């Protein structure tokens, strides 16, 4: 498909470097991992703003570049996979699977979930490609959409996901409460240590003052008794 320069010699993409499409191409997992690692799930929340969409296609060169990149992606894959992948990427809920680790295929719950998700998005893609509503598509294409068992499994997985998120949220709240309690206890301990140090200093000062007063009283009493003069006379 590609020549030595990294372009398609038999397509209108002559001169378009492959790296322009590498970000959206599923055949470059290292590049995809780098790109996804720098993004957050909430960074690409789908907000359909008609004015913004119109403004986003004013740059005709960029639109042409994107169209060529998608065309190149189609040459590497197929229209069904591209359409289903796009439906997953722009879905606020479904796009969370893009952040799964590389071992997702071997994990049965994720494998089954993604299989059901692909069927669901394929039904949407087919309805758009044929220009018919999904209800009409189900009659024309029996077996394309998700079965009742798949729908039930998907609903069960979504319920478990919501429960797991609720547990995680509760755990975070509990952790925050424990951290606040720990900070309060540390603050009390610090205040108690400061108060003990102040009391210890005060006690030492009181002992020192008492010793000084006792010494002064003993000296005064010694002088008053005349014993000091007698001792002095005895020494001479």
mmCIF file of C-alpha atoms in Angstrom:
data_model
loop_
_atom_site.group_PDB
_atom_site.id
_atom_site.type_symbol
_atom_site.label_atom_id
_atom_site.label_comp_id
_atom_site.label_asym_id
_atom_site.label_seq_id
_atom_site.Cartn_x
_atom_site.Cartn_y
_atom_site.Cartn_z
ATOM 1 C CA UNK A 1 0.000 0.000 0.000
ATOM 2 C CA UNK A 2 2.799 2.454 0.864
ATOM 3 C CA UNK A 3 5.905 3.314 -1.123
ATOM 4 C CA UNK A 4 9.339 4.110 0.271
ATOM 5 C CA UNK A 5 8.311 7.695 1.027
ATOM 6 C CA UNK A 6 5.422 6.594 3.235
ATOM 7 C CA UNK A 7 2.687 7.591 0.759
ATOM 8 C CA UNK A 8 0.157 5.845 -1.429
ATOM 9 C CA UNK A 9 1.416 6.053 -5.063
ATOM 10 C CA UNK A 10 -1.915 4.925 -6.550
ATOM 11 C CA UNK A 11 -4.184 7.288 -4.613
ATOM 12 C CA UNK A 12 -4.866 11.054 -4.435
ATOM 13 C CA UNK A 13 -2.862 11.061 -1.194
ATOM 14 C CA UNK A 14 0.508 11.440 -2.966
ATOM 15 C CA UNK A 15 2.673 13.579 -0.669
ATOM 16 C CA UNK A 16 0.623 12.957 2.495
ATOM 17 C CA UNK A 17 2.919 11.616 5.187
ATOM 18 C CA UNK A 18 1.684 8.584 7.079
ATOM 19 C CA UNK A 19 2.292 10.306 10.391
ATOM 20 C CA UNK A 20 -0.700 12.565 9.635
ATOM 21 C CA UNK A 21 -2.958 9.549 9.985
ATOM 22 C CA UNK A 22 -0.932 7.623 12.570
ATOM 23 C CA UNK A 23 -2.833 9.162 15.475
ATOM 24 C CA UNK A 24 -6.151 7.763 14.273
ATOM 25 C CA UNK A 25 -4.811 4.535 12.774
ATOM 26 C CA UNK A 26 -5.346 1.345 14.809
ATOM 27 C CA UNK A 27 -2.276 -0.264 13.191
ATOM 28 C CA UNK A 28 0.078 1.933 15.222
ATOM 29 C CA UNK A 29 -0.501 0.781 18.860
ATOM 30 C CA UNK A 30 2.617 2.480 20.290
ATOM 31 C CA UNK A 31 1.522 5.830 18.876
ATOM 32 C CA UNK A 32 -2.063 5.283 20.062
ATOM 33 C CA UNK A 33 -0.855 4.415 23.579
ATOM 34 C CA UNK A 34 1.206 7.604 23.755
ATOM 35 C CA UNK A 35 -1.684 9.746 22.537
ATOM 36 C CA UNK A 36 -4.261 8.154 24.848
ATOM 37 C CA UNK A 37 -1.940 8.329 27.853
ATOM 38 C CA UNK A 38 -1.851 12.109 27.460
ATOM 39 C CA UNK A 39 -5.626 12.417 27.314
ATOM 40 C CA UNK A 40 -8.379 12.075 29.859
ATOM 41 C CA UNK A 41 -11.776 10.560 29.308
ATOM 42 C CA UNK A 42 -13.446 13.878 30.026
ATOM 43 C CA UNK A 43 -11.174 15.784 27.608
ATOM 44 C CA UNK A 44 -13.315 14.812 24.611
ATOM 45 C CA UNK A 45 -16.825 15.040 25.985
ATOM 46 C CA UNK A 46 -19.249 15.227 23.050
ATOM 47 C CA UNK A 47 -21.049 18.572 22.994
ATOM 48 C CA UNK A 48 -23.037 19.160 19.803
ATOM 49 C CA UNK A 49 -22.831 22.904 19.255
ATOM 50 C CA UNK A 50 -24.009 23.747 15.738
ATOM 51 C CA UNK A 51 -22.223 27.109 15.610
ATOM 52 C CA UNK A 52 -18.973 25.565 16.850
ATOM 53 C CA UNK A 53 -19.237 22.740 14.317
ATOM 54 C CA UNK A 54 -19.696 25.222 11.476
ATOM 55 C CA UNK A 55 -16.690 27.214 12.703
ATOM 56 C CA UNK A 56 -14.587 24.048 12.969
ATOM 57 C CA UNK A 57 -14.909 23.338 9.228
ATOM 58 C CA UNK A 58 -13.992 26.820 8.012
ATOM 59 C CA UNK A 59 -10.365 25.723 7.678
ATOM 60 C CA UNK A 60 -10.694 23.930 4.336
ATOM 61 C CA UNK A 61 -7.077 22.743 4.313
ATOM 62 C CA UNK A 62 -7.560 21.029 7.654
ATOM 63 C CA UNK A 63 -10.794 19.409 6.501
ATOM 64 C CA UNK A 64 -9.026 18.162 3.371
ATOM 65 C CA UNK A 65 -6.174 16.776 5.503
ATOM 66 C CA UNK A 66 -8.625 14.959 7.767
ATOM 67 C CA UNK A 67 -10.522 13.571 4.764
ATOM 68 C CA UNK A 68 -7.277 12.266 3.263
ATOM 69 C CA UNK A 69 -6.254 10.728 6.583
ATOM 70 C CA UNK A 70 -9.610 8.941 6.831
ATOM 71 C CA UNK A 71 -9.263 7.791 3.234
ATOM 72 C CA UNK A 72 -5.851 6.351 4.054
ATOM 73 C CA UNK A 73 -7.355 4.641 7.085
ATOM 74 C CA UNK A 74 -10.053 3.144 4.863
ATOM 75 C CA UNK A 75 -7.368 1.731 2.576
ATOM 76 C CA UNK A 76 -5.738 0.052 5.565
ATOM 77 C CA UNK A 77 -9.009 -1.237 7.064
ATOM 78 C CA UNK A 78 -12.643 -1.254 5.859
ATOM 79 C CA UNK A 79 -15.616 1.063 5.993
ATOM 80 C CA UNK A 80 -17.538 -0.971 8.544
ATOM 81 C CA UNK A 81 -14.633 -0.988 11.011
ATOM 82 C CA UNK A 82 -14.002 2.742 10.490
ATOM 83 C CA UNK A 83 -17.674 3.651 10.966
ATOM 84 C CA UNK A 84 -18.029 1.474 14.086
ATOM 85 C CA UNK A 85 -14.735 2.775 15.485
ATOM 86 C CA UNK A 86 -15.887 6.359 14.942
ATOM 87 C CA UNK A 87 -19.204 5.660 16.689
ATOM 88 C CA UNK A 88 -17.278 4.277 19.671
ATOM 89 C CA UNK A 89 -14.810 7.180 19.724
ATOM 90 C CA UNK A 90 -17.514 9.881 19.749
ATOM 91 C CA UNK A 91 -19.814 8.141 22.248
ATOM 92 C CA UNK A 92 -19.497 9.655 25.735
ATOM 93 C CA UNK A 93 -19.910 6.262 27.423
ATOM 94 C CA UNK A 94 -18.444 3.856 24.873
ATOM 95 C CA UNK A 95 -15.197 5.770 24.410
ATOM 96 C CA UNK A 96 -14.103 4.721 27.912
ATOM 97 C CA UNK A 97 -13.013 1.390 26.419
ATOM 98 C CA UNK A 98 -10.165 3.212 24.644
ATOM 99 C CA UNK A 99 -8.393 3.455 28.001
ATOM 100 C CA UNK A 100 -8.454 -0.304 28.654
ATOM 101 C CA UNK A 101 -5.074 -1.997 29.059
ATOM 102 C CA UNK A 102 -3.581 -4.172 26.328
ATOM 103 C CA UNK A 103 -4.840 -7.387 27.984
ATOM 104 C CA UNK A 104 -8.528 -6.526 27.596
ATOM 105 C CA UNK A 105 -9.093 -9.206 24.928
ATOM 106 C CA UNK A 106 -8.147 -11.976 27.359
ATOM 107 C CA UNK A 107 -10.537 -10.657 30.035
ATOM 108 C CA UNK A 108 -13.901 -12.287 29.392
ATOM 109 C CA UNK A 109 -16.145 -9.528 30.855
ATOM 110 C CA UNK A 110 -14.442 -6.848 28.786
ATOM 111 C CA UNK A 111 -14.396 -9.068 25.719
ATOM 112 C CA UNK A 112 -18.122 -9.738 25.956
ATOM 113 C CA UNK A 113 -18.886 -6.098 26.685
ATOM 114 C CA UNK A 114 -16.907 -4.906 23.669
ATOM 115 C CA UNK A 115 -18.537 -7.542 21.451
ATOM 116 C CA UNK A 116 -21.981 -6.287 22.446
ATOM 117 C CA UNK A 117 -20.839 -2.698 22.055
ATOM 118 C CA UNK A 118 -19.607 -3.373 18.514
ATOM 119 C CA UNK A 119 -22.951 -4.927 17.584
ATOM 120 C CA UNK A 120 -24.783 -1.928 18.978
ATOM 121 C CA UNK A 121 -22.596 0.588 17.122
ATOM 122 C CA UNK A 122 -22.758 -1.520 13.934
ATOM 123 C CA UNK A 123 -26.534 -1.253 14.021
ATOM 124 C CA UNK A 124 -26.234 2.545 14.271
ATOM 125 C CA UNK A 125 -23.638 2.689 11.493
ATOM 126 C CA UNK A 126 -25.762 0.520 9.187
ATOM 127 C CA UNK A 127 -28.872 2.624 9.817
ATOM 128 C CA UNK A 128 -26.915 5.757 8.895
ATOM 129 C CA UNK A 129 -25.346 4.150 5.832
ATOM 130 C CA UNK A 130 -28.695 2.872 4.571
ATOM 131 C CA UNK A 131 -30.564 6.022 5.536
ATOM 132 C CA UNK A 132 -33.187 4.132 7.530
ATOM 133 C CA UNK A 133 -34.105 4.259 11.216
ATOM 134 C CA UNK A 134 -32.730 1.510 13.473
ATOM 135 C CA UNK A 135 -36.216 0.036 13.876
ATOM 136 C CA UNK A 136 -36.497 -0.509 10.133
ATOM 137 C CA UNK A 137 -32.974 -1.880 10.041
ATOM 138 C CA UNK A 138 -33.815 -4.541 12.604
ATOM 139 C CA UNK A 139 -36.533 -5.825 10.270
ATOM 140 C CA UNK A 140 -34.295 -5.715 7.192
ATOM 141 C CA UNK A 141 -31.168 -7.094 8.848
ATOM 142 C CA UNK A 142 -32.140 -9.722 11.362
ATOM 143 C CA UNK A 143 -29.351 -10.669 13.679
ATOM 144 C CA UNK A 144 -27.315 -7.494 13.141
ATOM 145 C CA UNK A 145 -28.417 -5.698 16.258
ATOM 146 C CA UNK A 146 -27.765 -6.943 19.763
ATOM 147 C CA UNK A 147 -29.881 -9.839 20.936
ATOM 148 C CA UNK A 148 -32.006 -9.706 24.068
ATOM 149 C CA UNK A 149 -29.396 -11.753 25.914
ATOM 150 C CA UNK A 150 -26.649 -9.374 24.763
ATOM 151 C CA UNK A 151 -28.729 -6.350 25.734
ATOM 152 C CA UNK A 152 -29.371 -7.861 29.157
ATOM 153 C CA UNK A 153 -25.666 -8.639 29.556
ATOM 154 C CA UNK A 154 -24.766 -5.102 28.520
ATOM 155 C CA UNK A 155 -27.282 -3.646 30.961
ATOM 156 C CA UNK A 156 -25.878 -5.884 33.698
ATOM 157 C CA UNK A 157 -22.319 -4.790 32.921
ATOM 158 C CA UNK A 158 -23.345 -1.133 32.953
ATOM 159 C CA UNK A 159 -25.095 -1.664 36.281
ATOM 160 C CA UNK A 160 -21.975 -3.296 37.721
ATOM 161 C CA UNK A 161 -19.891 -0.423 36.377
ATOM 162 C CA UNK A 162 -22.173 2.112 38.069
ATOM 163 C CA UNK A 163 -22.026 0.131 41.318
ATOM 164 C CA UNK A 164 -18.224 -0.013 41.117
ATOM 165 C CA UNK A 165 -18.071 3.740 40.489
ATOM 166 C CA UNK A 166 -20.388 4.319 43.459
ATOM 167 C CA UNK A 167 -18.195 2.145 45.689
ATOM 168 C CA UNK A 168 -15.099 3.995 44.493
ATOM 169 C CA UNK A 169 -16.771 7.333 45.171
ATOM 170 C CA UNK A 170 -17.796 6.218 48.671
ATOM 171 C CA UNK A 171 -14.251 4.981 49.303
ATOM 172 C CA UNK A 172 -12.861 8.348 48.235
ATOM 173 C CA UNK A 173 -15.269 10.155 50.548
ATOM 174 C CA UNK A 174 -14.312 7.839 53.412
ATOM 175 C CA UNK A 175 -10.637 8.383 52.672
ATOM 176 C CA UNK A 176 -11.141 12.147 52.665
ATOM 177 C CA UNK A 177 -12.959 11.923 56.015
ATOM 178 C CA UNK A 178 -10.169 9.791 57.503
ATOM 179 C CA UNK A 179 -7.540 12.216 56.217
ATOM 180 C CA UNK A 180 -9.440 15.138 57.742
ATOM 181 C CA UNK A 181 -9.728 13.269 61.054
ATOM 182 C CA UNK A 182 -6.016 12.452 60.941
ATOM 183 C CA UNK A 183 -5.127 16.095 60.295
ATOM 184 C CA UNK A 184 -7.354 17.180 63.194
ATOM 185 C CA UNK A 185 -5.726 14.609 65.506
ATOM 186 C CA UNK A 186 -2.240 15.712 64.445
ATOM 187 C CA UNK A 187 -3.184 19.340 65.070
ATOM 188 C CA UNK A 188 -4.471 18.460 68.558
ATOM 189 C CA UNK A 189 -1.307 16.487 69.281
ATOM 190 C CA UNK A 190 0.866 19.394 68.148
ATOM 191 C CA UNK A 191 -1.082 21.806 70.353
ATOM 192 C CA UNK A 192 -0.827 19.408 73.295
ATOM 193 C CA UNK A 193 2.937 19.075 72.869
ATOM 194 C CA UNK A 194 3.291 22.868 72.714
ATOM 195 C CA UNK A 195 1.190 23.242 75.891
ATOM 196 C CA UNK A 196 3.272 20.582 77.685
ATOM 197 C CA UNK A 197 6.484 22.308 76.712
ATOM 198 C CA UNK A 198 5.110 25.626 77.993
ATOM 199 C CA UNK A 199 4.063 24.023 81.293
ATOM 200 C CA UNK A 200 7.461 22.329 81.648
ATOM 201 C CA UNK A 201 9.238 25.648 81.121
ATOM 202 C CA UNK A 202 6.930 27.315 83.643
ATOM 203 C CA UNK A 203 7.561 24.550 86.205
ATOM 204 C CA UNK A 204 11.339 24.839 85.784
ATOM 205 C CA UNK A 205 11.128 28.594 86.280
ATOM 206 C CA UNK A 206 9.015 28.109 89.423
ATOM 207 C CA UNK A 207 11.579 25.632 90.836
ATOM 208 C CA UNK A 208 14.423 28.035 90.065
ATOM 209 C CA UNK A 209 12.605 30.936 91.705
ATOM 210 C CA UNK A 210 11.818 28.808 94.781
ATOM 211 C CA UNK A 211 15.447 27.724 95.092
ATOM 212 C CA UNK A 212 16.638 31.328 94.814
ATOM 213 C CA UNK A 213 14.139 32.460 97.463
ATOM 214 C CA UNK A 214 15.110 29.603 99.820
ATOM 215 C CA UNK A 215 18.807 30.455 99.416
ATOM 216 C CA UNK A 216 18.171 34.137 100.067
ATOM 217 C CA UNK A 217 16.099 33.317 103.175
ATOM 218 C CA UNK A 218 18.795 30.998 104.519
ATOM 219 C CA UNK A 219 21.482 33.664 104.015
ATOM 220 C CA UNK A 220 19.338 36.302 105.718
ATOM 221 C CA UNK A 221 18.623 34.018 108.654
ATOM 222 C CA UNK A 222 22.301 33.134 108.924
ATOM 223 C CA UNK A 223 23.230 36.797 109.100
ATOM 224 C CA UNK A 224 20.454 37.674 111.539
ATOM 225 C CA UNK A 225 21.491 35.005 114.039
ATOM 226 C CA UNK A 226 24.948 36.537 114.454
ATOM 227 C CA UNK A 227 26.504 33.255 113.514
ATOM 228 C CA UNK A 228 28.224 34.888 110.563
ATOM 229 C CA UNK A 229 30.140 37.295 112.878
ATOM 230 C CA UNK A 230 31.152 34.516 115.230
ATOM 231 C CA UNK A 231 32.368 32.340 112.373
ATOM 232 C CA UNK A 232 34.337 35.282 110.965
ATOM 233 C CA UNK A 233 35.908 35.989 114.369
ATOM 234 C CA UNK A 234 36.820 32.331 114.805
ATOM 235 C CA UNK A 235 38.600 32.331 111.492
ATOM 236 C CA UNK A 236 40.777 35.279 112.525
#
